[in-house]
Amino acid sequence: MSVILVTGGTGTLGREVVARLLEDEHEVRVLSRRSRDEGERLPVRWFTGDLKSGRGLGPSMAGVDVVVHCATTAGRSDITATRRVIGAAREAGTPHLVYISIVGIDRVPTFPYYRAKLECERLVEESGLPWTILRATQFHNLITRLVHAQRLLPAVFTLGGGARLQPVEAAEVGRRLAELATSEPAGRVADMAGPEIRSAEELTREAVRAEGLHRPVLPLRLPAKSFRAVREGALLAPEHADGRVSFEEFLARH
Ligand SMILES: NC(=O)c1ccc[n+]([C@@H]2O[C@H](COP(=O)([O-])OP(=O)(O)OC[C@H]3O[C@@H](n4cnc5c(N)ncnc54)[C@H](OP(=O)(O)O)[C@@H]3O)[C@@H](O)[C@H]2O)c1
């Protein structure tokens, strides 16, 4: 049994990682900005903290064997957050640091979030800690989340012009990440992608229908370089179509 801290253990992916680790009877810690919800029944140790400021991070790291860094601020602050995770982990010892990244971040140069993720990967690789990095494609629920966020607009915007995605089920990525967290540090491992390659417009239309919206789906304009990269398949990993759950199955279940 290992002591494993999951940053972002309340998020889409982190929740799945936590659930798998608990099944294997590890001692699981969750770091969140919130205090523990009274309804929270999972047998995890809860640490309230903030990776932007570093508040509360130190105590969560004491005695950990593994840190699975799933938290994201969805922006450039991920670099600060990752620096803080590495700093606190090093002060606590030499835990195995497991980081989740995104397929193609080095092939789409103009997305600020992707540039930040690439920098986070570099920080992990040069942290001096034993490390593992898994890159995954977009989770199914990213598409539904983006549609939901636009539900009050007159139209729903998505990557247009034949941009293709290969979405994967977060639960399957969570299972893989939990396996990696309880294995020897492996460096950069094989990417993980979903079972089907589909156009972003098609996926978005299905999500719009599933949300019960009647809105046109319109193409979002991207800087030319990124657009070309995405159209040419920068976000895909066809040789690692390991996920089994399709987008339709995901929609049917949710
Ligand atoms: N979504 C995708 O399609 C996708 C695809 C491939 C890889 N990834 C990567 O997977 C990771 C998780 O993504 P996700 O979609 O599961 O994220 P998410 O659902 O948006 O969850 C974000 C998590 O980060 C935590 N967090 C945010 N700001 C924080 C802060 N300042 N201090 C501490 N915790 C903070 C949140 O916890 P609290 O709100 O409880 O504080 C929450 O648990 C990210 O690194 C992302 O880049 C995502």
Tab-separated table of C-alpha atoms and ligand atoms in Angstrom:
chain	number	residue	atom	x	y	z
A	1	MET	CA	0.000	0.000	0.000
A	2	SER	CA	1.352	3.426	-0.977
A	3	VAL	CA	0.555	6.911	0.265
A	4	ILE	CA	-0.608	8.807	-2.816
A	5	LEU	CA	-1.521	12.483	-3.105
A	6	VAL	CA	-3.811	13.425	-5.995
A	7	THR	CA	-3.820	17.146	-6.773
A	8	GLY	CA	-7.056	18.023	-8.526
A	9	GLY	CA	-8.611	14.928	-6.958
A	10	THR	CA	-12.001	16.657	-7.196
A	11	GLY	CA	-11.783	17.218	-10.976
A	12	THR	CA	-13.007	15.123	-13.908
A	13	LEU	CA	-9.841	13.050	-14.152
A	14	GLY	CA	-8.680	13.291	-10.553
A	15	ARG	CA	-11.929	11.783	-9.229
A	16	GLU	CA	-11.405	8.741	-11.450
A	17	VAL	CA	-7.796	8.334	-10.344
A	18	VAL	CA	-8.852	8.559	-6.685
A	19	ALA	CA	-11.588	5.954	-7.179
A	20	ARG	CA	-9.202	3.460	-8.808
A	21	LEU	CA	-6.498	3.967	-6.153
A	22	LEU	CA	-9.030	3.440	-3.371
A	23	GLU	CA	-10.161	0.181	-5.009
A	24	ASP	CA	-6.555	-0.974	-4.711
A	25	GLU	CA	-6.577	0.057	-1.040
A	26	HIS	CA	-3.902	2.717	-1.181
A	27	GLU	CA	-3.871	5.588	1.299
A	28	VAL	CA	-5.203	8.391	-0.870
A	29	ARG	CA	-4.938	12.109	-0.194
A	30	VAL	CA	-6.803	14.798	-2.098
A	31	LEU	CA	-5.695	18.408	-2.385
A	32	SER	CA	-8.451	20.894	-3.193
A	33	ARG	CA	-9.088	24.615	-2.731
A	34	ARG	CA	-12.355	23.719	-1.012
A	35	SER	CA	-12.837	22.353	2.436
A	36	ARG	CA	-14.156	18.830	2.655
A	37	ASP	CA	-17.827	18.617	1.756
A	38	GLU	CA	-19.993	17.085	4.461
A	39	GLY	CA	-21.415	14.770	1.799
A	40	GLU	CA	-17.957	13.532	0.829
A	41	ARG	CA	-18.007	9.863	1.750
A	42	LEU	CA	-14.792	8.643	0.136
A	43	PRO	CA	-12.214	7.425	2.632
A	44	VAL	CA	-9.543	9.901	1.513
A	45	ARG	CA	-7.450	12.277	3.600
A	46	TRP	CA	-8.485	15.769	2.614
A	47	PHE	CA	-6.097	18.719	2.400
A	48	THR	CA	-7.332	22.197	1.645
A	49	GLY	CA	-4.822	24.273	-0.260
A	50	ASP	CA	-4.156	26.378	-3.290
A	51	LEU	CA	-1.472	25.625	-5.822
A	52	LYS	CA	-1.335	29.204	-7.059
A	53	SER	CA	-0.288	30.550	-3.663
A	54	GLY	CA	1.162	27.319	-2.269
A	55	ARG	CA	-1.125	27.555	0.771
A	56	GLY	CA	-1.634	24.208	2.506
A	57	LEU	CA	0.573	22.253	0.114
A	58	GLY	CA	3.388	21.330	2.537
A	59	PRO	CA	1.294	19.227	4.972
A	60	SER	CA	-0.330	17.305	2.100
A	61	MET	CA	3.104	16.093	0.939
A	62	ALA	CA	4.499	14.826	4.239
A	63	GLY	CA	5.307	11.132	3.882
A	64	VAL	CA	3.908	10.637	0.366
A	65	ASP	CA	5.273	7.941	-1.954
A	66	VAL	CA	3.560	9.232	-5.074
A	67	VAL	CA	2.105	12.548	-6.254
A	68	VAL	CA	-0.380	12.410	-9.134
A	69	HIS	CA	-0.605	15.977	-10.376
A	70	CYS	CA	-4.039	16.354	-12.014
A	71	ALA	CA	-4.909	19.881	-10.891
A	72	THR	CA	-5.174	22.507	-13.569
A	73	THR	CA	-5.947	26.188	-13.492
A	74	ALA	CA	-6.720	25.885	-17.229
A	75	GLY	CA	-4.179	28.608	-17.959
A	76	ARG	CA	-0.600	29.806	-17.633
A	77	SER	CA	-0.818	29.540	-13.833
A	78	ASP	CA	-0.323	25.803	-14.332
A	79	ILE	CA	3.390	26.601	-14.553
A	80	THR	CA	3.400	28.207	-11.090
A	81	ALA	CA	1.244	25.381	-9.744
A	82	THR	CA	3.568	22.713	-11.121
A	83	ARG	CA	6.640	24.527	-9.736
A	84	ARG	CA	4.973	24.565	-6.333
A	85	VAL	CA	4.081	20.868	-6.505
A	86	ILE	CA	7.676	20.005	-7.409
A	87	GLY	CA	9.131	22.277	-4.700
A	88	ALA	CA	6.896	20.840	-1.978
A	89	ALA	CA	7.478	17.261	-3.167
A	90	ARG	CA	11.248	17.750	-3.042
A	91	GLU	CA	11.046	19.154	0.455
A	92	ALA	CA	9.088	16.078	1.494
A	93	GLY	CA	11.495	13.559	-0.077
A	94	THR	CA	11.697	11.912	-3.489
A	95	PRO	CA	8.173	10.798	-4.333
A	96	HIS	CA	7.280	9.495	-7.775
A	97	LEU	CA	5.695	12.421	-9.648
A	98	VAL	CA	3.029	11.466	-12.186
A	99	TYR	CA	1.840	14.151	-14.563
A	100	ILE	CA	-1.056	14.185	-17.024
A	101	SER	CA	-0.533	16.086	-20.232
A	102	ILE	CA	-2.202	16.446	-23.608
A	103	VAL	CA	-1.469	14.785	-26.967
A	104	GLY	CA	-0.026	17.208	-29.506
A	105	ILE	CA	0.895	20.105	-27.195
A	106	ASP	CA	4.202	20.400	-29.014
A	107	ARG	CA	2.485	20.417	-32.420
A	108	VAL	CA	0.017	23.281	-31.819
A	109	PRO	CA	2.318	26.176	-31.072
A	110	THR	CA	-0.113	29.030	-30.561
A	111	PHE	CA	-2.435	27.733	-27.805
A	112	PRO	CA	-1.206	29.460	-24.615
A	113	TYR	CA	-2.539	26.586	-22.486
A	114	TYR	CA	-0.578	24.064	-24.523
A	115	ARG	CA	2.593	26.125	-24.238
A	116	ALA	CA	2.075	26.135	-20.472
A	117	LYS	CA	1.549	22.352	-20.419
A	118	LEU	CA	4.743	21.854	-22.415
A	119	GLU	CA	6.630	23.964	-19.888
A	120	CYS	CA	5.073	21.910	-17.053
A	121	GLU	CA	6.284	18.701	-18.736
A	122	ARG	CA	9.789	20.179	-18.895
A	123	LEU	CA	9.643	21.117	-15.193
A	124	VAL	CA	8.576	17.575	-14.286
A	125	GLU	CA	11.308	16.022	-16.441
A	126	GLU	CA	13.969	18.248	-14.870
A	127	SER	CA	12.569	18.083	-11.324
A	128	GLY	CA	15.157	15.635	-10.063
A	129	LEU	CA	12.254	13.447	-8.893
A	130	PRO	CA	11.407	10.068	-10.406
A	131	TRP	CA	8.671	10.881	-12.926
A	132	THR	CA	6.075	9.580	-15.355
A	133	ILE	CA	4.156	11.617	-17.927
A	134	LEU	CA	1.068	10.403	-19.781
A	135	ARG	CA	-0.384	12.458	-22.617
A	136	ALA	CA	-4.077	11.898	-23.363
A	137	THR	CA	-6.422	13.308	-25.986
A	138	GLN	CA	-9.464	15.469	-25.106
A	139	PHE	CA	-11.894	13.892	-22.648
A	140	HIS	CA	-15.458	13.304	-23.861
A	141	ASN	CA	-16.786	15.651	-21.236
A	142	LEU	CA	-14.615	18.512	-22.483
A	143	ILE	CA	-16.866	18.675	-25.541
A	144	THR	CA	-20.067	18.630	-23.490
A	145	ARG	CA	-18.610	21.141	-21.007
A	146	LEU	CA	-17.767	23.565	-23.813
A	147	VAL	CA	-21.260	23.225	-25.270
A	148	HIS	CA	-22.852	23.714	-21.857
A	149	ALA	CA	-20.736	26.823	-21.241
A	150	GLN	CA	-22.130	28.346	-24.464
A	151	ARG	CA	-25.766	27.381	-23.853
A	152	LEU	CA	-26.916	30.983	-23.424
A	153	LEU	CA	-25.277	32.189	-26.641
A	154	PRO	CA	-27.176	32.311	-29.954
A	155	ALA	CA	-24.681	29.850	-31.490
A	156	VAL	CA	-22.185	27.237	-30.335
A	157	PHE	CA	-18.613	27.665	-31.558
A	158	THR	CA	-16.160	24.843	-32.151
A	159	LEU	CA	-13.010	24.067	-34.119
A	160	GLY	CA	-14.084	24.168	-37.759
A	161	GLY	CA	-12.652	23.466	-41.191
A	162	GLY	CA	-12.314	19.723	-40.780
A	163	ALA	CA	-10.449	19.826	-37.443
A	164	ARG	CA	-10.481	16.313	-36.024
A	165	LEU	CA	-10.469	15.038	-32.455
A	166	GLN	CA	-10.113	11.582	-30.910
A	167	PRO	CA	-11.878	12.007	-27.566
A	168	VAL	CA	-11.323	9.534	-24.777
A	169	GLU	CA	-13.266	8.572	-21.666
A	170	ALA	CA	-11.778	10.217	-18.559
A	171	ALA	CA	-12.490	7.092	-16.494
A	172	GLU	CA	-10.256	5.063	-18.808
A	173	VAL	CA	-7.464	7.638	-18.568
A	174	GLY	CA	-7.937	7.652	-14.788
A	175	ARG	CA	-7.474	3.876	-14.697
A	176	ARG	CA	-4.289	4.134	-16.737
A	177	LEU	CA	-2.933	6.956	-14.580
A	178	ALA	CA	-3.654	4.971	-11.407
A	179	GLU	CA	-1.759	1.997	-12.889
A	180	LEU	CA	1.179	4.258	-13.707
A	181	ALA	CA	1.102	5.791	-10.234
A	182	THR	CA	1.509	2.367	-8.649
A	183	SER	CA	4.235	1.204	-11.055
A	184	GLU	CA	7.889	2.124	-11.346
A	185	PRO	CA	8.573	5.632	-12.730
A	186	ALA	CA	8.523	5.261	-16.507
A	187	GLY	CA	9.335	8.677	-18.023
A	188	ARG	CA	7.180	9.650	-20.984
A	189	VAL	CA	4.871	6.702	-21.675
A	190	ALA	CA	2.790	5.912	-24.768
A	191	ASP	CA	0.000	8.397	-25.496
A	192	MET	CA	-3.609	7.446	-24.802
A	193	ALA	CA	-6.462	8.260	-27.176
A	194	GLY	CA	-10.090	7.350	-27.727
A	195	PRO	CA	-11.470	4.721	-30.110
A	196	GLU	CA	-12.691	7.026	-32.904
A	197	ILE	CA	-11.461	10.009	-34.879
A	198	ARG	CA	-14.314	12.432	-35.564
A	199	SER	CA	-14.644	15.995	-36.781
A	200	ALA	CA	-14.961	18.549	-33.970
A	201	GLU	CA	-18.081	19.963	-35.657
A	202	GLU	CA	-19.789	16.575	-35.757
A	203	LEU	CA	-19.000	15.869	-32.092
A	204	THR	CA	-20.212	19.318	-31.085
A	205	ARG	CA	-23.487	18.883	-33.000
A	206	GLU	CA	-24.126	15.637	-31.133
A	207	ALA	CA	-23.392	17.331	-27.816
A	208	VAL	CA	-25.717	20.210	-28.735
A	209	ARG	CA	-28.512	17.724	-29.484
A	210	ALA	CA	-27.832	15.830	-26.259
A	211	GLU	CA	-28.041	19.094	-24.287
A	212	GLY	CA	-31.461	19.700	-25.899
A	213	LEU	CA	-30.308	22.926	-27.523
A	214	HIS	CA	-31.450	24.243	-30.870
A	215	ARG	CA	-28.446	26.297	-31.918
A	216	PRO	CA	-26.325	26.476	-35.035
A	217	VAL	CA	-22.768	25.165	-34.663
A	218	LEU	CA	-20.291	27.667	-36.091
A	219	PRO	CA	-16.578	27.301	-36.830
A	220	LEU	CA	-14.136	29.005	-34.495
A	221	ARG	CA	-11.263	30.764	-36.209
A	222	LEU	CA	-7.776	29.800	-35.068
A	223	PRO	CA	-4.395	31.294	-35.924
A	224	ALA	CA	-3.398	29.799	-39.303
A	225	LYS	CA	-0.458	27.764	-37.969
A	226	SER	CA	-2.487	26.087	-35.244
A	227	PHE	CA	-5.437	25.573	-37.560
A	228	ARG	CA	-3.221	23.793	-40.082
A	229	ALA	CA	-1.677	21.647	-37.352
A	230	VAL	CA	-5.056	20.616	-35.912
A	231	ARG	CA	-6.484	19.909	-39.388
A	232	GLU	CA	-3.458	17.749	-40.152
A	233	GLY	CA	-4.112	15.671	-37.025
A	234	ALA	CA	-1.878	17.260	-34.367
A	235	LEU	CA	-4.325	16.331	-31.590
A	236	LEU	CA	-4.673	12.697	-32.657
A	237	ALA	CA	-2.851	9.513	-31.688
A	238	PRO	CA	-4.316	6.942	-34.104
A	239	GLU	CA	-1.696	4.353	-33.159
A	240	HIS	CA	-2.868	4.547	-29.516
A	241	ALA	CA	-6.640	4.287	-29.884
A	242	ASP	CA	-6.721	2.399	-26.578
A	243	GLY	CA	-9.914	3.859	-25.117
A	244	ARG	CA	-12.983	1.635	-25.590
A	245	VAL	CA	-15.831	4.052	-24.793
A	246	SER	CA	-17.146	6.017	-27.794
A	247	PHE	CA	-18.578	9.538	-27.640
A	248	GLU	CA	-22.099	8.153	-28.301
A	249	GLU	CA	-21.751	5.733	-25.402
A	250	PHE	CA	-20.550	8.564	-23.185
A	251	LEU	CA	-23.560	10.718	-24.175
A	252	ALA	CA	-25.953	7.834	-23.607
A	253	ARG	CA	-24.549	7.274	-20.105
A	254	HIS	CA	-24.708	10.916	-19.085
B	1	LIG	N1	-10.114	17.859	-20.018
B	1	LIG	C1	-9.470	17.282	-21.038
B	1	LIG	O1	-9.999	17.081	-22.126
B	1	LIG	C2	-8.029	16.837	-20.840
B	1	LIG	C3	-7.401	16.045	-21.817
B	1	LIG	C4	-6.079	15.624	-21.605
B	1	LIG	C5	-5.401	16.019	-20.449
B	1	LIG	N2	-6.052	16.816	-19.544
B	1	LIG	C6	-5.332	17.230	-18.337
B	1	LIG	O2	-5.896	16.534	-17.243
B	1	LIG	C7	-5.791	17.341	-16.070
B	1	LIG	C8	-7.148	17.392	-15.365
B	1	LIG	O3	-8.102	17.957	-16.237
B	1	LIG	P1	-9.644	17.930	-15.822
B	1	LIG	O4	-10.418	18.183	-17.076
B	1	LIG	O5	-9.914	16.715	-15.003
B	1	LIG	O6	-9.704	19.220	-14.899
B	1	LIG	P2	-10.981	19.802	-14.113
B	1	LIG	O7	-12.130	18.855	-14.131
B	1	LIG	O8	-11.192	21.188	-14.626
B	1	LIG	O9	-10.461	19.879	-12.617
B	1	LIG	C9	-9.490	20.809	-12.244
B	1	LIG	C10	-8.968	20.411	-10.869
B	1	LIG	O10	-7.900	21.301	-10.523
B	1	LIG	C11	-8.110	21.760	-9.195
B	1	LIG	N3	-7.575	23.126	-9.096
B	1	LIG	C12	-7.812	24.156	-9.938
B	1	LIG	N4	-7.136	25.251	-9.539
B	1	LIG	C13	-6.473	24.902	-8.400
B	1	LIG	C14	-5.603	25.580	-7.507
B	1	LIG	N5	-5.289	26.879	-7.693
B	1	LIG	N6	-5.112	24.912	-6.443
B	1	LIG	C15	-5.422	23.608	-6.249
B	1	LIG	N7	-6.222	22.891	-7.057
B	1	LIG	C16	-6.742	23.531	-8.126
B	1	LIG	C17	-9.617	21.715	-8.975
B	1	LIG	O11	-9.856	21.477	-7.601
B	1	LIG	P3	-10.819	22.363	-6.658
B	1	LIG	O12	-11.769	23.107	-7.565
B	1	LIG	O13	-11.477	21.332	-5.783
B	1	LIG	O14	-9.878	23.234	-5.922
B	1	LIG	C18	-10.029	20.491	-9.783
B	1	LIG	O15	-9.927	19.325	-9.000
B	1	LIG	C19	-5.236	18.685	-16.534
B	1	LIG	O16	-3.860	18.730	-16.304
B	1	LIG	C20	-5.513	18.712	-18.021
B	1	LIG	O17	-4.592	19.482	-18.751
B	1	LIG	C21	-7.347	17.209	-19.685
